Tab-separated table of C-alpha atoms in Angstrom:
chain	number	residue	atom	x	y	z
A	1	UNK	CA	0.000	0.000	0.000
A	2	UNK	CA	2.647	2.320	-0.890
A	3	UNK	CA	1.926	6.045	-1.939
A	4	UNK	CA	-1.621	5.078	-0.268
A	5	UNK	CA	-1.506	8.938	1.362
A	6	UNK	CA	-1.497	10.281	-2.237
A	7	UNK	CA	-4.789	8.269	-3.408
A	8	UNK	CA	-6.159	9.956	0.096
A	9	UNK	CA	-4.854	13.516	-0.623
A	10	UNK	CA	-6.850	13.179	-4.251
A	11	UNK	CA	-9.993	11.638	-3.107
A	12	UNK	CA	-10.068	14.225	0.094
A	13	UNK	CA	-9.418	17.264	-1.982
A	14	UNK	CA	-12.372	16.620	-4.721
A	15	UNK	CA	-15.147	15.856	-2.020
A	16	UNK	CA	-13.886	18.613	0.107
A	17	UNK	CA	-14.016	20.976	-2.975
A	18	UNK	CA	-17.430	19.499	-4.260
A	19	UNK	CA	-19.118	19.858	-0.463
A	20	UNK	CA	-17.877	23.452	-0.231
A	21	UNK	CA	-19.392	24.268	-3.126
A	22	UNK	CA	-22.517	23.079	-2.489
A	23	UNK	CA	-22.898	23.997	0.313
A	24	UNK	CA	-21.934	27.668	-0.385
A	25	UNK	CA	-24.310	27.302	-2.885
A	26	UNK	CA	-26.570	26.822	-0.383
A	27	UNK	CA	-26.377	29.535	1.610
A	28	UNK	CA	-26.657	31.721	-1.415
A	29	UNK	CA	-30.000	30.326	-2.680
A	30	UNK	CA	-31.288	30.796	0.616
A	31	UNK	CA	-30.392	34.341	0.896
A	32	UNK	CA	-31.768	34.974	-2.652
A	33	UNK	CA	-34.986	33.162	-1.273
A	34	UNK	CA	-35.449	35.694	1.857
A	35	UNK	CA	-34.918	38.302	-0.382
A	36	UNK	CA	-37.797	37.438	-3.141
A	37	UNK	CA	-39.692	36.678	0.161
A	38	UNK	CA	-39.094	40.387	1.542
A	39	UNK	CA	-40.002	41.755	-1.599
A	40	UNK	CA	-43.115	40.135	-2.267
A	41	UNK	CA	-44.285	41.084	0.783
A	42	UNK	CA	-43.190	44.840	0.649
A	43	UNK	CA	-45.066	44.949	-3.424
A	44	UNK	CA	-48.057	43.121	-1.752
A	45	UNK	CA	-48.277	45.799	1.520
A	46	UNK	CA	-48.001	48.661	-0.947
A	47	UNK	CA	-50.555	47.552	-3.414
A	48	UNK	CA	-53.029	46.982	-0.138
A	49	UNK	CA	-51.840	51.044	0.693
A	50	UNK	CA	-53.055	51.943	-3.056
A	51	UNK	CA	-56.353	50.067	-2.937
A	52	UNK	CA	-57.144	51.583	0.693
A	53	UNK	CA	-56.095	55.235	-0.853
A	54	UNK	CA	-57.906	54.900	-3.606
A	55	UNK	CA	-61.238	53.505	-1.854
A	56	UNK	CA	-60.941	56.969	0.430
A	57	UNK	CA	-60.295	59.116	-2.645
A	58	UNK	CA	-63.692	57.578	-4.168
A	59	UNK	CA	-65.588	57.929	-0.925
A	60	UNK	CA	-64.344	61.245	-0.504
A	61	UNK	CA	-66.183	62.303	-4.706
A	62	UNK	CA	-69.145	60.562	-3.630
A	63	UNK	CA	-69.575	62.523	-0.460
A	64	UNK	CA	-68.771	66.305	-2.228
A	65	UNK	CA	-71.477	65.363	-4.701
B	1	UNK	CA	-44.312	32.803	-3.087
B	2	UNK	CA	-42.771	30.040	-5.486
B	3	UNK	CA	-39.258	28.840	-4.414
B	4	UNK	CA	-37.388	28.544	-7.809
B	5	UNK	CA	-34.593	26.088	-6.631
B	6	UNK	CA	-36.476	23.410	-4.903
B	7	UNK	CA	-37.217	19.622	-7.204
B	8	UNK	CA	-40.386	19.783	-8.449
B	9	UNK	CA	-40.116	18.083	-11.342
B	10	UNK	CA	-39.684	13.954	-11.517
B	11	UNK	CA	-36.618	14.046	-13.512
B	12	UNK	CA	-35.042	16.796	-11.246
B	13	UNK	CA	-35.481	14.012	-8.536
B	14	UNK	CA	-34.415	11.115	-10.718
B	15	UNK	CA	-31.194	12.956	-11.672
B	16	UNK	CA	-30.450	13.454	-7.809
B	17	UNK	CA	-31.127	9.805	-7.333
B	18	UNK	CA	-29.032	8.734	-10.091
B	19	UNK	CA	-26.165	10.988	-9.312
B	20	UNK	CA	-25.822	9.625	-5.554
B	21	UNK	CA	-26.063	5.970	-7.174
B	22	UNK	CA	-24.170	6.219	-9.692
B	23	UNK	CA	-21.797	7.965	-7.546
B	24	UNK	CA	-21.614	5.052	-4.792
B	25	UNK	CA	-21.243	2.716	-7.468
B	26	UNK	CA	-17.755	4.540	-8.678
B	27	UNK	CA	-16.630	4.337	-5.395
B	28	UNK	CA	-17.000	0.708	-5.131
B	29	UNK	CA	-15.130	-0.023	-8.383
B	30	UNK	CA	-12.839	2.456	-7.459
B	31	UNK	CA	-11.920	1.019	-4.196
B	32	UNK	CA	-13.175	-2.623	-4.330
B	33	UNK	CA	-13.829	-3.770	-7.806
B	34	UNK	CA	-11.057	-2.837	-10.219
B	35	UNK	CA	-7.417	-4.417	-9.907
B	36	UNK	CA	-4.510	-2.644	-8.731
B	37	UNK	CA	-1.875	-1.293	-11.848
B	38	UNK	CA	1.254	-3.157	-11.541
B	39	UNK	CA	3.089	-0.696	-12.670
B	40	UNK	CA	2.256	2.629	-11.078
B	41	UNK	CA	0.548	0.313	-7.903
B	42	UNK	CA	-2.380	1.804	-6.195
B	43	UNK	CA	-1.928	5.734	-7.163
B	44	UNK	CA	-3.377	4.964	-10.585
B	45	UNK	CA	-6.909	4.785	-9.202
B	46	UNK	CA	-6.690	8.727	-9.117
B	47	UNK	CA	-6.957	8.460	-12.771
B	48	UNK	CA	-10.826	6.691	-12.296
B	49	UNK	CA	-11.846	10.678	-10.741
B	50	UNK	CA	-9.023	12.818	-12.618
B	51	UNK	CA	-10.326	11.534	-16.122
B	52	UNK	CA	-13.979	12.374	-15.679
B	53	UNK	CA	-13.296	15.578	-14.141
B	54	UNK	CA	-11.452	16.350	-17.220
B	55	UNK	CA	-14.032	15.464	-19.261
B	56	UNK	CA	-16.784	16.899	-17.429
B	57	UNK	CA	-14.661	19.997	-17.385
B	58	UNK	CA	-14.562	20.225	-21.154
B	59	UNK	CA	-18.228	19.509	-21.631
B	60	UNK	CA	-18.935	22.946	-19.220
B	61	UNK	CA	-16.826	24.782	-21.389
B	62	UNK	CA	-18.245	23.338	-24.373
B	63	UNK	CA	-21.792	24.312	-22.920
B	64	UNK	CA	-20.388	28.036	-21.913
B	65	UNK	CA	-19.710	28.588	-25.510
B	66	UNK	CA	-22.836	27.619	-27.073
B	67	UNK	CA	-24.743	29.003	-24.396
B	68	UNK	CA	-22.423	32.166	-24.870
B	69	UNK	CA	-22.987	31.746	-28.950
B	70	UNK	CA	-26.960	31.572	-28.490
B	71	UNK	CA	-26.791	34.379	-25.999
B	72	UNK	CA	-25.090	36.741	-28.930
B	73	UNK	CA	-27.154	35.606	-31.117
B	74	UNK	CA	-30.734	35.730	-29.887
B	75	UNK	CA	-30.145	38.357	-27.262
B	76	UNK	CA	-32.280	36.200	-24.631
B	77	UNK	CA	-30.746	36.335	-21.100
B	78	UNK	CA	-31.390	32.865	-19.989
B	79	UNK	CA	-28.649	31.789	-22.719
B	80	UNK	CA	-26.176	34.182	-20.279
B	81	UNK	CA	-27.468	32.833	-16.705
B	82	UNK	CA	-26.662	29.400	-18.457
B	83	UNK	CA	-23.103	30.240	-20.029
B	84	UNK	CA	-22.116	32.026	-16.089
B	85	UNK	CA	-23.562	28.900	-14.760
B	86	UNK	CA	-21.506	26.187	-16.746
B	87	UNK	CA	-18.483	28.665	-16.278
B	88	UNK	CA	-18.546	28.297	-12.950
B	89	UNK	CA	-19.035	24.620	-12.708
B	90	UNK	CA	-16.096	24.260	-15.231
B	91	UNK	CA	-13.633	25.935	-12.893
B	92	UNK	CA	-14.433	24.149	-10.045
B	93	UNK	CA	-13.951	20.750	-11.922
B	94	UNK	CA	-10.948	22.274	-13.947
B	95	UNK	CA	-9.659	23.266	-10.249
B	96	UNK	CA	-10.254	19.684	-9.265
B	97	UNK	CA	-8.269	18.413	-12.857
B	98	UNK	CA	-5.196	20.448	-11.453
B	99	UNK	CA	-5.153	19.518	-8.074
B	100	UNK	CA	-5.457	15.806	-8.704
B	101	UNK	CA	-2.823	15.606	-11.409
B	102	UNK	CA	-0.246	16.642	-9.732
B	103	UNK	CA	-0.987	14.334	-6.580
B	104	UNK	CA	-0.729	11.764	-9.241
B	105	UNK	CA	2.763	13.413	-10.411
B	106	UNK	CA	4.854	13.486	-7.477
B	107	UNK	CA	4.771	9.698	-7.051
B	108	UNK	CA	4.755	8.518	-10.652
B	109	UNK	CA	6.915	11.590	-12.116
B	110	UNK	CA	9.065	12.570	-9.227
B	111	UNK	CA	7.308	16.290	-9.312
B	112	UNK	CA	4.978	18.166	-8.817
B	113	UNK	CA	4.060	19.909	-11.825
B	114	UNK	CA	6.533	20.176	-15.017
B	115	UNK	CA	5.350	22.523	-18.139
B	116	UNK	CA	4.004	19.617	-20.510
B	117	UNK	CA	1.986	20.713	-23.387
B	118	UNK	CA	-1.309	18.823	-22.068
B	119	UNK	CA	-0.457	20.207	-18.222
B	120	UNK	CA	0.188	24.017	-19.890
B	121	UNK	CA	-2.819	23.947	-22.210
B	122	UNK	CA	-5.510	22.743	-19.542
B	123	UNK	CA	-3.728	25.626	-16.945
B	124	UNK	CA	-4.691	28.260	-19.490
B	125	UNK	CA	-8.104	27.292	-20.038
B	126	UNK	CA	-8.446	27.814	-16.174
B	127	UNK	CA	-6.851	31.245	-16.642
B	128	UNK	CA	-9.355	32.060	-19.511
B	129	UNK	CA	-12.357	31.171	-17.412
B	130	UNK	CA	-11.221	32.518	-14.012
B	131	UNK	CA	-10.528	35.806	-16.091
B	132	UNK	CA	-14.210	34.936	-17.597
B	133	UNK	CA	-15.731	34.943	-13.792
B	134	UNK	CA	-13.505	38.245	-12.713
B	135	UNK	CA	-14.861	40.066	-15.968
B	136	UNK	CA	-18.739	38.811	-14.396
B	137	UNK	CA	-18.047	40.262	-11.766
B	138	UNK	CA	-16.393	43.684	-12.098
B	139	UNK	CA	-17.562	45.023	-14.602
B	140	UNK	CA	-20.394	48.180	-13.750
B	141	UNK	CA	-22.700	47.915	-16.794
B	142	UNK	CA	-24.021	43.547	-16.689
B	143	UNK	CA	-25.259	43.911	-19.584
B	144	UNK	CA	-22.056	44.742	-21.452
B	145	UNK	CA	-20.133	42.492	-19.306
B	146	UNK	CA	-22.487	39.305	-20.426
B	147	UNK	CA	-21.346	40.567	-24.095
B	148	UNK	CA	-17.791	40.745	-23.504
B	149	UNK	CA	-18.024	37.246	-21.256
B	150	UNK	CA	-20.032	35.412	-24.094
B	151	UNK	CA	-17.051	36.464	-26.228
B	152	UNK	CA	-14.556	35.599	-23.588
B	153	UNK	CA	-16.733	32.426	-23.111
B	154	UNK	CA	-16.285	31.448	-26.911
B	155	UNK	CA	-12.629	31.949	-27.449
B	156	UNK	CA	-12.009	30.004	-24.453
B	157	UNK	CA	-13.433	26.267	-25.723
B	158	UNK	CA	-10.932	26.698	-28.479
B	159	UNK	CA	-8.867	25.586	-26.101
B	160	UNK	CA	-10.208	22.556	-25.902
B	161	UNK	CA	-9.773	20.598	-29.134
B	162	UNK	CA	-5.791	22.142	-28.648
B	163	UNK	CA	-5.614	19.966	-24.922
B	164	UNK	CA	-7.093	16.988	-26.480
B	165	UNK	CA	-4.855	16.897	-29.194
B	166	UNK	CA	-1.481	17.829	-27.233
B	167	UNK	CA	-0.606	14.533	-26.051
B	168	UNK	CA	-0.037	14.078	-30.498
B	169	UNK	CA	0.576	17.341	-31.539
B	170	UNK	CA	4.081	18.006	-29.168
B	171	UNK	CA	6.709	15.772	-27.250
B	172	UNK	CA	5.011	14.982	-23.784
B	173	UNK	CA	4.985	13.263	-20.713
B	174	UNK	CA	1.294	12.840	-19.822
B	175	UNK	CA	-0.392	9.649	-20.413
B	176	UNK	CA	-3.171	8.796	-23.210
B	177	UNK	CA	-5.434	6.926	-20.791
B	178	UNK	CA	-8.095	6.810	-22.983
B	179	UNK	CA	-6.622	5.886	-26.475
B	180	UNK	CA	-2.801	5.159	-26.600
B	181	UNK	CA	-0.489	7.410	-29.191
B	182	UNK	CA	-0.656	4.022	-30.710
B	183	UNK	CA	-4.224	3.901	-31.473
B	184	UNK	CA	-5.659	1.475	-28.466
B	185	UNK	CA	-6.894	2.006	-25.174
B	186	UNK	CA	-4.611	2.836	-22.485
B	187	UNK	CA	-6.630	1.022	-20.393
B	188	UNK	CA	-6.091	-2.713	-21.216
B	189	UNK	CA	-7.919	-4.407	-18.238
B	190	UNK	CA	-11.995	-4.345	-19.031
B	191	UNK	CA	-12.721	-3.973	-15.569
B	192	UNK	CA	-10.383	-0.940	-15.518
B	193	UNK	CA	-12.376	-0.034	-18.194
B	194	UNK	CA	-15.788	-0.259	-16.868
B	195	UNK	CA	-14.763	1.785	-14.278
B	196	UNK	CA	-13.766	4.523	-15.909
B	197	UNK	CA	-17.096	4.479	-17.699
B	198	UNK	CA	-18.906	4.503	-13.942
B	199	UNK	CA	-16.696	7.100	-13.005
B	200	UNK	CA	-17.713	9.150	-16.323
B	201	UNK	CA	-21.538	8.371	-15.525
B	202	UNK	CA	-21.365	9.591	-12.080
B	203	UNK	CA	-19.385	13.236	-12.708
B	204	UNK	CA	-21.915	14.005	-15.385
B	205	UNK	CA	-24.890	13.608	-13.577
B	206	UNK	CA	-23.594	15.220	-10.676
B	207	UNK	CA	-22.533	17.897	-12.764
B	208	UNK	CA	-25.649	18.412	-14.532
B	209	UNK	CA	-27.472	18.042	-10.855
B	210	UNK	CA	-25.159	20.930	-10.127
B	211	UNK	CA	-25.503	23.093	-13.404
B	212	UNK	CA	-29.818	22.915	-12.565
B	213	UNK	CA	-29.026	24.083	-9.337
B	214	UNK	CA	-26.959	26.651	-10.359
B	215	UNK	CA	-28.789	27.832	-13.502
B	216	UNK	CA	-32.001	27.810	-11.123
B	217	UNK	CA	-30.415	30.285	-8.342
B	218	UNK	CA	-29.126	32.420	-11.068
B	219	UNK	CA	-32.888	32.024	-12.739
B	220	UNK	CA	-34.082	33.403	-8.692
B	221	UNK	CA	-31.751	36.420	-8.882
B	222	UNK	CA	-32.862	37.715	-12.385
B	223	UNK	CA	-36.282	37.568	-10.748
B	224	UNK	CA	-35.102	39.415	-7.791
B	225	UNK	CA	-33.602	41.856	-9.943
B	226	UNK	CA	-36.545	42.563	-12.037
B	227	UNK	CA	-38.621	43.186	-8.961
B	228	UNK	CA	-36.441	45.409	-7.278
B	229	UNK	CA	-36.309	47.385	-10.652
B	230	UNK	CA	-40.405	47.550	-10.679
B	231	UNK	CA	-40.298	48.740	-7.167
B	232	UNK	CA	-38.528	51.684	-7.945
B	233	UNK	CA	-40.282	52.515	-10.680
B	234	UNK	CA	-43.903	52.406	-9.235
């Protein structure tokens, strides 16, 4: 089993490599995700902020006619 | 909200599934099945990972250009997310090529690293595409980076034919493990063989497990991007 620490350097390094990678990844898909989930709900609270403005603009005609 | 990364689809999961499988089953030939060289004794079986990667790292490339070529062409951004993607993946595996060589060098050559045609060749294509990733990401205006990349990102994959032909072309050192200067395979053993092949199944799938994920995070950031841009607008 001679030179058996070079077959273990080889095998270590691609894993180790491939694992990191994923796993930073990862980490960066879930960021991304928690970002499209921030602004979803920031485009959904300021479409409910139109609609209510919009509602009191319309109330506000019907009541000066 | 829709997560954009997760497996929905059956062959997403079948991919995964075969990947890990596929991968196990290198392993075991690798490490159990396939007999020991006599020549170069048990440092050889770095070959069964180093060849694959090498292969898997010229099919990324490969896919970087035409993605790159489409991308020019048609003007449609996916074709960029996907060149950037398979970039990426490429230098990671091409990292991987150059790392395991030379582990396979010192005992077999006596050295670490010594400027052979096929050794020189593959180092620039890694130099291309890391130059490829810093031009991604420095540049101010993306959308004239993608155009200079997608050119970077053709030029590089002529590369390619030039490292598969080296071991012919010039006077070298490194081994034809897959067909012999000769014209047969540099494998003789079949079992040696069929584990190469294993090997070969198991770094593609994984790569193209990898190059969804990646194309499908890159996918989730466009979208990101296009709703921030919205935001400001309204």
């Amino acid at each position: 089993m001679e030179n058996l620490h070079f077959l273990f350097a080889a095998y270590t390094a691609v894993w180790a490599m491939i694992f990191l990678y994923v796993w930073s990844m990862s980490r960066r898909t879930r960021r991304l995700e928690q970002q499209l989930e921030e602004l979803l709900r920031l485009i959904q609270a300021r479409e409910r902020a139109n609609a209510s403005s919009a509602s009191r603009a319309r109330e506000g005609n019907e009541v000066d006619t | 909200m829709e997560p954009t990364n997760r497996m929905h689809q059956p062959w997403e999961r079948a991919l995964a599934f075969g990947a890990a499988v596929s991968m196990v089953a290198a392993l075991w030939a690798i490490f159990v099945y396939v007999p020991t060289d006599r020549v170069q004794g048990i440092v050889q079986r770095i070959f069964y990972f180093h060849v694959p990667l090498a292969l898997v790292t010229f099919l990324a490339f490969g896919i970087t250009a035409v993605a790159s070529a489409l991308y020019l062409w048609r003007g449609h951004s996916r074709w960029d997310r996907v060149a950037y993607a398979s970039a990426e993946l490429g230098v990671v595996y091409c990292t991987l090529v150059l790392v395991t060589g030379p582990i396979w060098a010192k005992p077999i050559w006596g050295t670490w690293w010594t400027w052979d045609a096929r050794l020189t060749t593959t180092l620039i294509l890694w130099l291309i595409y890391i130059a490829y990733l810093m031009l991604r990401n420095l540049t101010t205006d993306p959308q004239q980076g993608a155009r200079y990349a997608a050119v970077l990102g053709i030029i590089g994959a002529l590369d390619i034919p030039v490292i598969n032909r080296s071991v012919y072309w010039w006077r070298t050192i490194h081994p034809a493990v897959l067909i012999t200067r000769e014209g047969g395979t540099g494998l003789s053993d079949p079992r040696m063989q069929l584990t190469l092949a294993v090997s070969a199944v198991a770094m593609l799938l994984l790569f193209l497990w990898l190059l969804r994920a990646r194309v499908a995070q890159a996918d989730l950031h466009a979208r990101i991007e296009e709703l921030e841009k919205a935001l400001l607008k309204a």
